[in-house]
Tab-separated table of C-alpha atoms in Angstrom:
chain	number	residue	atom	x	y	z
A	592	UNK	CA	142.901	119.782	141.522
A	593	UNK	CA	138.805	119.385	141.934
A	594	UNK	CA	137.587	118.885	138.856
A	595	UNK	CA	134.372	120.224	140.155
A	596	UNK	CA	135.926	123.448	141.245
A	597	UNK	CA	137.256	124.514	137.599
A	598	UNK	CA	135.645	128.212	136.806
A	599	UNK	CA	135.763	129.063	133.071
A	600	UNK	CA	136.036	132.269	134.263
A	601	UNK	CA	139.435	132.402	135.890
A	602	UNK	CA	140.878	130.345	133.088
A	603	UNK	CA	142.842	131.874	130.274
A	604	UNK	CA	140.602	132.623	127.288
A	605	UNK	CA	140.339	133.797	123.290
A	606	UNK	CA	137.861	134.821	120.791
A	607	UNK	CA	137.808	131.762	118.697
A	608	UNK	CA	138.280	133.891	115.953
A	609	UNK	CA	141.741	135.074	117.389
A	610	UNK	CA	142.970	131.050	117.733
A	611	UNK	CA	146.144	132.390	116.098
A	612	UNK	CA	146.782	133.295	119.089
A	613	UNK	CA	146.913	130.832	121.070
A	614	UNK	CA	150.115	129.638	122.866
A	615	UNK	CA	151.944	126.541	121.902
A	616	UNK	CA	151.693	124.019	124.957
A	617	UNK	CA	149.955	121.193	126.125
A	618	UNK	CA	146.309	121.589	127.298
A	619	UNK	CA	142.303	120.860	127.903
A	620	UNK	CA	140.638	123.109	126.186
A	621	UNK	CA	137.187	124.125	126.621
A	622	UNK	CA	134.826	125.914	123.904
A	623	UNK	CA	132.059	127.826	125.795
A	624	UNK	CA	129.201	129.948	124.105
A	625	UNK	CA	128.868	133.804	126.098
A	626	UNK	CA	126.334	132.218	128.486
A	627	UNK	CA	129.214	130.469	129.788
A	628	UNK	CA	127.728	126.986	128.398
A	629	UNK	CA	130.544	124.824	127.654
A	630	UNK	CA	129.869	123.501	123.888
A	631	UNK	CA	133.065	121.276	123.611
A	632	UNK	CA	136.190	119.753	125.655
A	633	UNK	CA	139.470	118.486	124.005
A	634	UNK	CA	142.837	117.549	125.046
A	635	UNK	CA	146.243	118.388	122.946
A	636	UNK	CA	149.950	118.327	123.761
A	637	UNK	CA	150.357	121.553	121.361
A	638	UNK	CA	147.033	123.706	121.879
A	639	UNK	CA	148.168	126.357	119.002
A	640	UNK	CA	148.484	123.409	115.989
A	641	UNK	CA	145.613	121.753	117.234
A	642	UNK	CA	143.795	124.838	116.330
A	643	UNK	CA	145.380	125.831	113.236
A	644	UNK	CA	142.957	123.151	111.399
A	645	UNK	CA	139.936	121.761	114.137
A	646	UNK	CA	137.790	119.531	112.882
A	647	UNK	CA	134.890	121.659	114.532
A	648	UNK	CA	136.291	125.060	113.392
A	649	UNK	CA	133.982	125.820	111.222
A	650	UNK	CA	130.943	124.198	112.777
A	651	UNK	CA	131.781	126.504	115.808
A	652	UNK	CA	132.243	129.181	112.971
A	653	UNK	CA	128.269	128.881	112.358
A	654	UNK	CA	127.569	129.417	116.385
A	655	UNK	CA	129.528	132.254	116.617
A	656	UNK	CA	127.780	134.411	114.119
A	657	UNK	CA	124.929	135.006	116.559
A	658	UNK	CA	126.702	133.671	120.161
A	659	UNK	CA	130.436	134.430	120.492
A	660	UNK	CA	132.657	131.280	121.343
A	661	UNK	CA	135.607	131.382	123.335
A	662	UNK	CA	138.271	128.950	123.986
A	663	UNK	CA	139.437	128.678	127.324
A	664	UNK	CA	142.263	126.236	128.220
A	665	UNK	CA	144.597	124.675	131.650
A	666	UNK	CA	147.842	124.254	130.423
A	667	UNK	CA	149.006	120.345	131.723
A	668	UNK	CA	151.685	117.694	131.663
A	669	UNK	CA	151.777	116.672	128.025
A	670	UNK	CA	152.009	112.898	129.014
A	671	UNK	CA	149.663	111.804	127.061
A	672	UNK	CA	147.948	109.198	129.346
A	673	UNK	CA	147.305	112.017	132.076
A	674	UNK	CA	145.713	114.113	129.222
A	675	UNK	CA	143.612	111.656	127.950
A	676	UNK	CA	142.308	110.749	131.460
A	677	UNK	CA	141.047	114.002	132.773
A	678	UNK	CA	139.730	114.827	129.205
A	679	UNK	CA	137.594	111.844	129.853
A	680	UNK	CA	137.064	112.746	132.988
A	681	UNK	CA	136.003	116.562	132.588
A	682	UNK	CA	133.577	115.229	129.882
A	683	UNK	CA	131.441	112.909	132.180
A	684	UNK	CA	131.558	115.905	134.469
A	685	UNK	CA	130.346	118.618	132.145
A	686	UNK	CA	128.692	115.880	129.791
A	687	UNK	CA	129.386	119.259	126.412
A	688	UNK	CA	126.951	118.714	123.662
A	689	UNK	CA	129.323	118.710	120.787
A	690	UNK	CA	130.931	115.896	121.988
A	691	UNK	CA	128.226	113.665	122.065
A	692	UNK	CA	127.632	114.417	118.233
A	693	UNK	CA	129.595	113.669	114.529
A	694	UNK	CA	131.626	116.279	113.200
A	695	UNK	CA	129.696	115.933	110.102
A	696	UNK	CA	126.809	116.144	111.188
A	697	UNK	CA	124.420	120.049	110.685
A	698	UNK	CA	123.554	121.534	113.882
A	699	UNK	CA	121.726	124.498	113.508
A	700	UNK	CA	121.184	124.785	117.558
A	701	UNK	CA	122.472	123.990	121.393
A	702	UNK	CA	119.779	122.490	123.211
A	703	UNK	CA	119.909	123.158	126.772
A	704	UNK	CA	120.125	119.483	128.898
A	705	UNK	CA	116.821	120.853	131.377
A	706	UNK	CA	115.020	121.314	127.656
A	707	UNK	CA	116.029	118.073	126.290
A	708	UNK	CA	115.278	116.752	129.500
A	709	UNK	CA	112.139	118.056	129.466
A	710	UNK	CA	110.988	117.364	125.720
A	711	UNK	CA	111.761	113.647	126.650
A	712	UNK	CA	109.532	113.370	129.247
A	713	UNK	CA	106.703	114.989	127.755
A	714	UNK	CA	106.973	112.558	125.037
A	715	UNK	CA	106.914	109.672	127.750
A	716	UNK	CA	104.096	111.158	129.721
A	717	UNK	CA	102.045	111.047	126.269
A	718	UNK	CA	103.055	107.448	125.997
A	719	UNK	CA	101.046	106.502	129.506
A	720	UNK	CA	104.635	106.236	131.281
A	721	UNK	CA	103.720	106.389	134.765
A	722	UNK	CA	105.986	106.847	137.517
A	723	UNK	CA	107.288	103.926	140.009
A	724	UNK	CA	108.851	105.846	142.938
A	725	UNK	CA	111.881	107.290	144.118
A	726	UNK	CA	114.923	105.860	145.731
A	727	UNK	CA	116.868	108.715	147.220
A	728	UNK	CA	119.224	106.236	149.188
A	729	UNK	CA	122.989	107.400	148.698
A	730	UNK	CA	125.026	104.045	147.649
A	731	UNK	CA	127.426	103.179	145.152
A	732	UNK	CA	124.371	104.143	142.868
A	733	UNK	CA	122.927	107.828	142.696
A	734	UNK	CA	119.514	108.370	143.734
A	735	UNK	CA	117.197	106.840	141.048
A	736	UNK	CA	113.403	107.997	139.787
A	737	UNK	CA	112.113	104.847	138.623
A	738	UNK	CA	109.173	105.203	135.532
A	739	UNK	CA	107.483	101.973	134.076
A	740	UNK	CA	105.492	102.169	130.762
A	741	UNK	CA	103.186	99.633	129.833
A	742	UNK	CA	103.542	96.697	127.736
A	743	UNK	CA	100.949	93.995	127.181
A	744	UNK	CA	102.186	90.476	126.234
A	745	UNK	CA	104.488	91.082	123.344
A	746	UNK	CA	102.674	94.406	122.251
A	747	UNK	CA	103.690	97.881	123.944
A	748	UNK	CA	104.614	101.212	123.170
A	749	UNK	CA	108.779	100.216	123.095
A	750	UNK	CA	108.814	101.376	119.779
A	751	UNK	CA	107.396	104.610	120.136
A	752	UNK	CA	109.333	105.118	122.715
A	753	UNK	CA	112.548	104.091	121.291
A	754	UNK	CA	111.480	106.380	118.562
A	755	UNK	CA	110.989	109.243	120.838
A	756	UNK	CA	114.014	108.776	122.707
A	757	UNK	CA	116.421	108.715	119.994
A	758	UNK	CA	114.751	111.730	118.373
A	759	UNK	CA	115.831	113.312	121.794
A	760	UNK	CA	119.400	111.825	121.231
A	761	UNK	CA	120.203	113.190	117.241
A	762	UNK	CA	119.926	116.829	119.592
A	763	UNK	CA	123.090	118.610	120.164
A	764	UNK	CA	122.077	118.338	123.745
A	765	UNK	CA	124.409	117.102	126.820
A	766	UNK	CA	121.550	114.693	128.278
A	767	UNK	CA	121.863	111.108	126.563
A	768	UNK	CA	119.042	108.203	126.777
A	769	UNK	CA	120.709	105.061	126.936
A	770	UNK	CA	119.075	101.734	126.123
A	771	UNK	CA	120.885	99.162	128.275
A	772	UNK	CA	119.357	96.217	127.918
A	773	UNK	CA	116.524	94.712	125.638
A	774	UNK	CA	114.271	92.047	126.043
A	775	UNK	CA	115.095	89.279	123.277
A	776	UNK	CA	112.760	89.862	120.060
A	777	UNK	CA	110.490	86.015	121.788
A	778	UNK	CA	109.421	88.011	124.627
A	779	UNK	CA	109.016	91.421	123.118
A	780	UNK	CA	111.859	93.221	122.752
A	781	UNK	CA	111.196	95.711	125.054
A	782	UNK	CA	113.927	98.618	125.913
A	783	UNK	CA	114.668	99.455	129.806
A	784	UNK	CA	116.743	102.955	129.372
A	785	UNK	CA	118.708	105.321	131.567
A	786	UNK	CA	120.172	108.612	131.797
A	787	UNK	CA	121.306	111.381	134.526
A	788	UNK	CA	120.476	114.745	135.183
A	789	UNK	CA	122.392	116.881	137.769
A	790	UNK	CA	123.229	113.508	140.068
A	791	UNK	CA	119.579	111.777	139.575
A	792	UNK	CA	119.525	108.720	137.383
A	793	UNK	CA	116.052	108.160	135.680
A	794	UNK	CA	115.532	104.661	134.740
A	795	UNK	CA	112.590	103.543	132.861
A	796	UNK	CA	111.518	99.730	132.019
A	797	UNK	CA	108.741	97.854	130.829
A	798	UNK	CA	105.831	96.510	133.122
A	799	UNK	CA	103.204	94.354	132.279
A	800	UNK	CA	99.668	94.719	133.422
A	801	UNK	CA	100.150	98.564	134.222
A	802	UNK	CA	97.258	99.538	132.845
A	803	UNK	CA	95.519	98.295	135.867
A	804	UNK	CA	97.027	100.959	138.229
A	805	UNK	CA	96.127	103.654	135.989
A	806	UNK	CA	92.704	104.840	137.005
A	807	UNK	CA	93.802	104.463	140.767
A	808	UNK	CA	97.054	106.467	140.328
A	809	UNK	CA	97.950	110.009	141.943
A	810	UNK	CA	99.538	112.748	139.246
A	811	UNK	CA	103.364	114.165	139.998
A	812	UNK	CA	105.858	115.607	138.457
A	813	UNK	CA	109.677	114.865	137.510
A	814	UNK	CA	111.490	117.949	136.058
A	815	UNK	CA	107.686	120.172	135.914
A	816	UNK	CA	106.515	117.310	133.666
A	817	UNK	CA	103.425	115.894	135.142
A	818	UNK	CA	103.069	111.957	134.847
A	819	UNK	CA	100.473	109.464	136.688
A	820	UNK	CA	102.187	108.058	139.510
A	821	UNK	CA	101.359	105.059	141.928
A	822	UNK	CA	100.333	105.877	145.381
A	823	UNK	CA	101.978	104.830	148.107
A	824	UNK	CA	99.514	101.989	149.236
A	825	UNK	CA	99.730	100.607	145.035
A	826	UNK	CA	103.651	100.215	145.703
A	827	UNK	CA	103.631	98.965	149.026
A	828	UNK	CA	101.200	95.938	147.239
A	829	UNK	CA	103.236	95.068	144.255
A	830	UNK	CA	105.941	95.164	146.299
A	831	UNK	CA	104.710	92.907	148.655
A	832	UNK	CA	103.195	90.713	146.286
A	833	UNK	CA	106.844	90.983	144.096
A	834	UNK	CA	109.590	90.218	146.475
A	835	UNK	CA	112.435	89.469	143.895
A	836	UNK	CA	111.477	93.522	142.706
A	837	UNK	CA	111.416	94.397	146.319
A	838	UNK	CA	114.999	93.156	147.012
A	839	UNK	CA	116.383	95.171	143.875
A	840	UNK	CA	115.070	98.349	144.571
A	841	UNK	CA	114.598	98.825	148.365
A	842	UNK	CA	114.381	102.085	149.246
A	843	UNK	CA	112.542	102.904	146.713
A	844	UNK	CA	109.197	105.305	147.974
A	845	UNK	CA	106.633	107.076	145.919
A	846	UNK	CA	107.272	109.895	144.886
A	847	UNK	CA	105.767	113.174	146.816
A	848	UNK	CA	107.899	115.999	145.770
A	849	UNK	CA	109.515	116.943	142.424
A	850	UNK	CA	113.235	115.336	142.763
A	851	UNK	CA	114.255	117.654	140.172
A	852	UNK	CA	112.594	121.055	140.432
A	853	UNK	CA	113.060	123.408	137.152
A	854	UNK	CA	110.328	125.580	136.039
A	855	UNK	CA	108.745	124.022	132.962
A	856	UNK	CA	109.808	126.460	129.770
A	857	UNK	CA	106.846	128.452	128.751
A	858	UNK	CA	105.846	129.835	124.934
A	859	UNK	CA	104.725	133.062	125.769
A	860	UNK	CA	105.846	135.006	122.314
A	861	UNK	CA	103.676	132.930	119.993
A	862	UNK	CA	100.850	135.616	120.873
A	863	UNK	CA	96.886	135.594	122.410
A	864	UNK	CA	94.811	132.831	122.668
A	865	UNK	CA	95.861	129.048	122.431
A	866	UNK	CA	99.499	129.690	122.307
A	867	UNK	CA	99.644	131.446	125.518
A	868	UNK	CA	101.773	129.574	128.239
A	869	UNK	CA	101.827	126.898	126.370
A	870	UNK	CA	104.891	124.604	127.086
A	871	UNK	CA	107.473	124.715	124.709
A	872	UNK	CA	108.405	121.945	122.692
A	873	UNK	CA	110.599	120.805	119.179
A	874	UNK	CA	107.969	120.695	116.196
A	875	UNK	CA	107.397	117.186	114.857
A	876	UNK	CA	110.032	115.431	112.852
A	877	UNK	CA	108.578	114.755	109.463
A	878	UNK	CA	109.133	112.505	106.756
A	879	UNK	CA	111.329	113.737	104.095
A	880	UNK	CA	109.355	114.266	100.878
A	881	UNK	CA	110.431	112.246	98.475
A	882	UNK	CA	111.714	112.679	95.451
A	883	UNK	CA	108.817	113.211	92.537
A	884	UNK	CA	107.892	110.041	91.012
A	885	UNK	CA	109.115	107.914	93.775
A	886	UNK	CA	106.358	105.962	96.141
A	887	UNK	CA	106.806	105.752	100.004
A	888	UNK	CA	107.019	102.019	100.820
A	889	UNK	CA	104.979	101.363	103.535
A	890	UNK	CA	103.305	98.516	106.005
A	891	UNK	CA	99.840	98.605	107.662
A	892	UNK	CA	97.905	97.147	109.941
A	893	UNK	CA	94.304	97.540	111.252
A	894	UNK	CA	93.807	97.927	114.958
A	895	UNK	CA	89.826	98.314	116.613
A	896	UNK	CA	89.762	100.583	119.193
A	897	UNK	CA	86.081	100.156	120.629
A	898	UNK	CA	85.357	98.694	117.582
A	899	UNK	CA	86.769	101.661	115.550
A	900	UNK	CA	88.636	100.397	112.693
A	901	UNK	CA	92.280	102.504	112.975
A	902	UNK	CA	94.306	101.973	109.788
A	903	UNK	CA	98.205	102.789	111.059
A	904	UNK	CA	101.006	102.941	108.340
A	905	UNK	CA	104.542	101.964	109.275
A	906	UNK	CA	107.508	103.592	107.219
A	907	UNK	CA	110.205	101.976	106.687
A	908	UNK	CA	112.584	103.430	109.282
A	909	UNK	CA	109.716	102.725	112.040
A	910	UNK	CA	107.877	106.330	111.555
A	911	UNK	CA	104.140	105.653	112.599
A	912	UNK	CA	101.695	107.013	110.538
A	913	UNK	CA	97.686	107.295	109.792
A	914	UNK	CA	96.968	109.139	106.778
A	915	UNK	CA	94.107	111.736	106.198
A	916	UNK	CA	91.426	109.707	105.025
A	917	UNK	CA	90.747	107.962	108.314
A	918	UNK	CA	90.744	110.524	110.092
A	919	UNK	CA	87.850	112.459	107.740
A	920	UNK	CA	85.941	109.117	108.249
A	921	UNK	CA	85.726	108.825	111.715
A	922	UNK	CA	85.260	112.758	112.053
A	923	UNK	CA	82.790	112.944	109.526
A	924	UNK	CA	81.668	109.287	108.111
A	925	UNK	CA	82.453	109.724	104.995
A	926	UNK	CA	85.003	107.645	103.327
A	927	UNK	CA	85.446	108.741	99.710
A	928	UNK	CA	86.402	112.090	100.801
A	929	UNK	CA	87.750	114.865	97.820
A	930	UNK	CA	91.152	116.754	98.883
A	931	UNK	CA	89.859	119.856	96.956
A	932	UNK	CA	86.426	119.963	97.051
A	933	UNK	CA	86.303	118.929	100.824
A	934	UNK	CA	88.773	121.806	101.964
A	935	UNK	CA	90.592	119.233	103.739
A	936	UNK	CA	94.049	120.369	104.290
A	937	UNK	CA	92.917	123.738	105.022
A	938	UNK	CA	90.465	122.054	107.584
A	939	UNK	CA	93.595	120.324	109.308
A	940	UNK	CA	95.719	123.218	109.557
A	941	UNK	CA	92.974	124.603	111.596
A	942	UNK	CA	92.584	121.522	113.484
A	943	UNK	CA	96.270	121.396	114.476
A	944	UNK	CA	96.114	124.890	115.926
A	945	UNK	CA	93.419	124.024	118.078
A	946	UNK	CA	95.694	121.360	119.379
A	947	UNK	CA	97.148	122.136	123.249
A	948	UNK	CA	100.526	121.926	122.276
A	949	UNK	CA	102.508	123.874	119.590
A	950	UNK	CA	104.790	121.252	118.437
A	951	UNK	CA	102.413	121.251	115.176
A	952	UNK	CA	103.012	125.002	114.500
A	953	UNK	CA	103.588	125.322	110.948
A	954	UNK	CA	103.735	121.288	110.490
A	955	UNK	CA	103.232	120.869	106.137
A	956	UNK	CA	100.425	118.517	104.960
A	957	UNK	CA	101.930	117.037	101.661
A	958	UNK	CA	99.944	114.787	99.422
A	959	UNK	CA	102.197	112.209	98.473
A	960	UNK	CA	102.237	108.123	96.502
A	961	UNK	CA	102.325	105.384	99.184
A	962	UNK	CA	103.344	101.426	98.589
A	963	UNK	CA	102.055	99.181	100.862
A	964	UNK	CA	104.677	96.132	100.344
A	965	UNK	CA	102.038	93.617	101.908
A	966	UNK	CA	99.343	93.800	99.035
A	967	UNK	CA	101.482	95.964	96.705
A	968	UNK	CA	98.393	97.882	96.968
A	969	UNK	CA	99.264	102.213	95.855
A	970	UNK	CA	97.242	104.862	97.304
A	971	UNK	CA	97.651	108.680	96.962
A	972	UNK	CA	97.413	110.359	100.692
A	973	UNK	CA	98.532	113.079	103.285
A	974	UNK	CA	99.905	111.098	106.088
A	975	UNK	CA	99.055	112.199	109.608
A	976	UNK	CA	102.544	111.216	112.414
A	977	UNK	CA	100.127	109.138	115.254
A	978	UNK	CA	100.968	111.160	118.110
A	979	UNK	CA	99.220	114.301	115.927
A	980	UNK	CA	96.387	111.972	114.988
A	981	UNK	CA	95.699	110.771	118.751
A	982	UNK	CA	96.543	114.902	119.684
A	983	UNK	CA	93.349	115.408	117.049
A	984	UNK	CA	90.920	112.570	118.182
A	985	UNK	CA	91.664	113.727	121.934
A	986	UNK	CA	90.397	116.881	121.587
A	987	UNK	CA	87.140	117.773	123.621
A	988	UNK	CA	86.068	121.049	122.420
A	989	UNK	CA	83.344	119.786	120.397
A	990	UNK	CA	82.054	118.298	123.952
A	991	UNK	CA	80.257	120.519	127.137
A	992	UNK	CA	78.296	120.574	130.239
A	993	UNK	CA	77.347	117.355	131.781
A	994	UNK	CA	79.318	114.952	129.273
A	995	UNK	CA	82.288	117.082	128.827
A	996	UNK	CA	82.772	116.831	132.578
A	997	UNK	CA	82.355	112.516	132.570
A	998	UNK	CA	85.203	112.588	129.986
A	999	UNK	CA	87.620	114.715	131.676
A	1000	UNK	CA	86.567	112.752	135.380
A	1001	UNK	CA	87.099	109.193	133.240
A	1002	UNK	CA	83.437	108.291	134.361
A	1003	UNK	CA	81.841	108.520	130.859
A	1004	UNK	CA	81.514	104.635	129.888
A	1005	UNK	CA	81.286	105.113	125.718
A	1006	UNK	CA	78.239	103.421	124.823
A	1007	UNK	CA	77.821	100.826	121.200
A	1008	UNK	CA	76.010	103.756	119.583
A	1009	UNK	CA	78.135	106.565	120.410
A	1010	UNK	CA	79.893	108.566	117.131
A	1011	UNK	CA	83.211	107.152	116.433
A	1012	UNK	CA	84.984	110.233	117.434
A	1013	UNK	CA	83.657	110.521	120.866
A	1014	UNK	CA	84.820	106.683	121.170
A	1015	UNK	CA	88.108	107.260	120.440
A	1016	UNK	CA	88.582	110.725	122.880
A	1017	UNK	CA	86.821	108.972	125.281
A	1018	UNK	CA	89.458	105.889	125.141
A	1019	UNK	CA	92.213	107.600	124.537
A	1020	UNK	CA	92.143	109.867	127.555
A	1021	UNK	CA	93.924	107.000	129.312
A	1022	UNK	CA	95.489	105.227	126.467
A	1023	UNK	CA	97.361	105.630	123.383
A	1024	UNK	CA	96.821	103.425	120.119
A	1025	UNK	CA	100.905	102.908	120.228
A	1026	UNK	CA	99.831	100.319	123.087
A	1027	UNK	CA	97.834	98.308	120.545
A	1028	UNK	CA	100.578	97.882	117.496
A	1029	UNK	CA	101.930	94.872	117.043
A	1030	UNK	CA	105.679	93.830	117.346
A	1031	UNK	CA	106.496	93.133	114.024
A	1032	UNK	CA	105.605	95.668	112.135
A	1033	UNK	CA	106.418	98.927	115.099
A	1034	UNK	CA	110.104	98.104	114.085
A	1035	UNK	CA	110.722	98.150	118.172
């Protein structure tokens, strides 16, 4: 039997609401959703008392309000060796979301693999990933899109990225990010990852100096996600100038068309104006308040971005952070800024939906006690996640004409009296202040 040529369709099928039903034999059992998405697979030598109590019953319960489940099953030899192998088997084929996540675990949704896919390389684009080439060579190894992100001595944005990635990986999702090997914590600790989508491996490492090829690199896209890419004349000189990276990857080409060619998702039900076509993505993952009368423990450190002073807040779980007050100072140069009297949070919700993405739709500002464990110094603030505080500072609509133009080109060279706003959208056009923290306290 091709496992490939298995059609849900043709196999024998229940409700999973009738699983009384369901005949006593041995089996591989599938749990689809009415789209024909296959949610779960599973292997028993009785398929009727394996459903008279499942463990995901009434997780699958909660799906089926609004998405009807069926269980389809192939009745097979009830050796349980056989079983056990094409279970395993079937699984790496059809890579089902619930069976990449704990039982106990609350899933409220199914994301699609091309969404998760997606969402994780929109994160990585914001993190100045750039994109290597493509090896479309059929081996022993499936045809690989290589990204690099950039890393600069022991600093780099490994931790955001870890960060982002494994937000990608708590999704009831059948894509996976795997980190399979790390740098030792000496030399950085940086995390080269992989995962597949639909036969193409995506493999994404570390690279020093890569900041360098980013004003001379091209734009493409991997899944409709655009990224800055190296030109074929940059790869053909690092790897000429590399030959130990030449010999590892050498069919490797840069990239000219889109290896993996899905329509990026659009938002067009959020309405008029800035919401319109906007590309859809999960709304940030926020802190969870905490409970009243408890402080956030907290680190800091300050980074100087054009000689801006950027004050950025580590959590204790690795959660980046810079909280309101820094942000009203570089916006508006004043530092002893009043919650109330200021309008402040009011004046960030606004700011947020000026923002050209919607993952800060309905995002809550709370005002809460922080501990930073260095100084033991307590401060009362809203904290701001870094990606939204970067998504704020690169905003340009307070810029037109002649200048507005220099910024967007990357010719405008930020002069010592410029504002400290226009500094930092000016530098972070091509950068991100991830780039800057330092190892110890990202948590990378």
């Amino acid at each position: 039997m091709l496992l490939e040529n298995i059609k849900l369709s043709e196999l024998q099928s229940i409700y999973l609401l009738e699983k009384e039903k369901l005949p006593n034999c041995p089996a591989i059992y599938f749990v689809s959703d009415s789209k024909g998405q296959i949610l779960y697979i599973g292997r028993t030598v009785n398929l009727f008392e394996r459903w008279r109590q499942h463990h995901r019953f009434q997780q699958l319960k909660r799906f089926n309000r609004k998405n009807p489940v069926s269980i389809s099953w192939i009745t097979c030899s009830n050796d349980l060796n056989t079983l056990s192998k094409l279970e395993n088997e079937l699984i790496k084929l059809h890579k089902p979301p619930l069976n990449w996540t704990k039982v106990v675990a609350l899933i409220r949704k199914i994301t699609p693999v091309e969404t998760a896919l997606q969402q994780s390389l929109q994160q990585l684009a914001k993190l100045n990933t750039m994109i290597f080439g493509f090896d479309p060579i059929l081996d022993e190894e499936p045809p690989t899109i290589y990204l690099v992100y950039p890393v600069y001595g022991q600093r780099g944005v490994s931790g955001g990225i870890r960060m982002a990635l494994k937000n990608i990986n708590k999704k009831a999702s059948g894509l996976k990010w795997k980190e399979y090997q790390t740098n030792p914590k000496f030399s950085g600790k940086f995390g080269y990852w992989e995962t597949e989508y639909n036969g193409i491996r995506i493999d994404l490492a570390p690279v020093q100096g890569l900041v360098h090829f980013m004003s001379d690199s091209t734009r493409r896209t991997v899944a409709g996600v655009e990224f800055m890419a190296f030109s074929r004349e940059q790869l053909e000189t690092v790897l000429e100038n590399t030959p130990e990276r030449k010999e590892n990857i050498s069919g490797v080409d840069a990239l000219e068309d889109d290896p993996i060619p899905i329509k990026l998702v659009d938002k067009n039900h959020l309405g008029e104006g800035n919401y319109k076509g906007i590309a859809e993505v999960e709304p940030w993952e926020e802190l969870e308040p905490m409970p009243e009368g408890d402080v956030r423990v907290m680190t800091r450190q300050f980074l100087y971005v054009d000689n801006v002073e950027v004050e950025v807040c580590t959590s204790e779980n690795g959660k980046h952070f810079v909280r309101y007050n820094v942000y009203w100072w570089i916006i508006y140069g004043q530092k002893n800024s009043n919650l109330g009297h200021d309008g402040i949070v009011s004046h960030l919700q606004n700011a947020v939906n000026r923002l050209p993405s919607i993952r800060w739709f309905g995002y809550k500002f709370r005002l809460e006690t922080i501990l930073f464990s260095e100084d033991d110094v307590e401060v009362e603030s809203i904290l701001l996640p870094l990606a939204m505080f970067e998504d704020l500072m690169r905003d340009k609509s307070s810029f037109s004409g002649k200048l507005l133009e220099e910024i967007e080109s990357g010719e405008y060279k930020s002069k010592p009296e410029d504002h400290a706003q226009k500094k930092l959208c000016v530098w972070l056009q091509r950068n991100s202040v991830s780039s800057l923290l330092k190892l110890d306290n990202s948590n990378s």
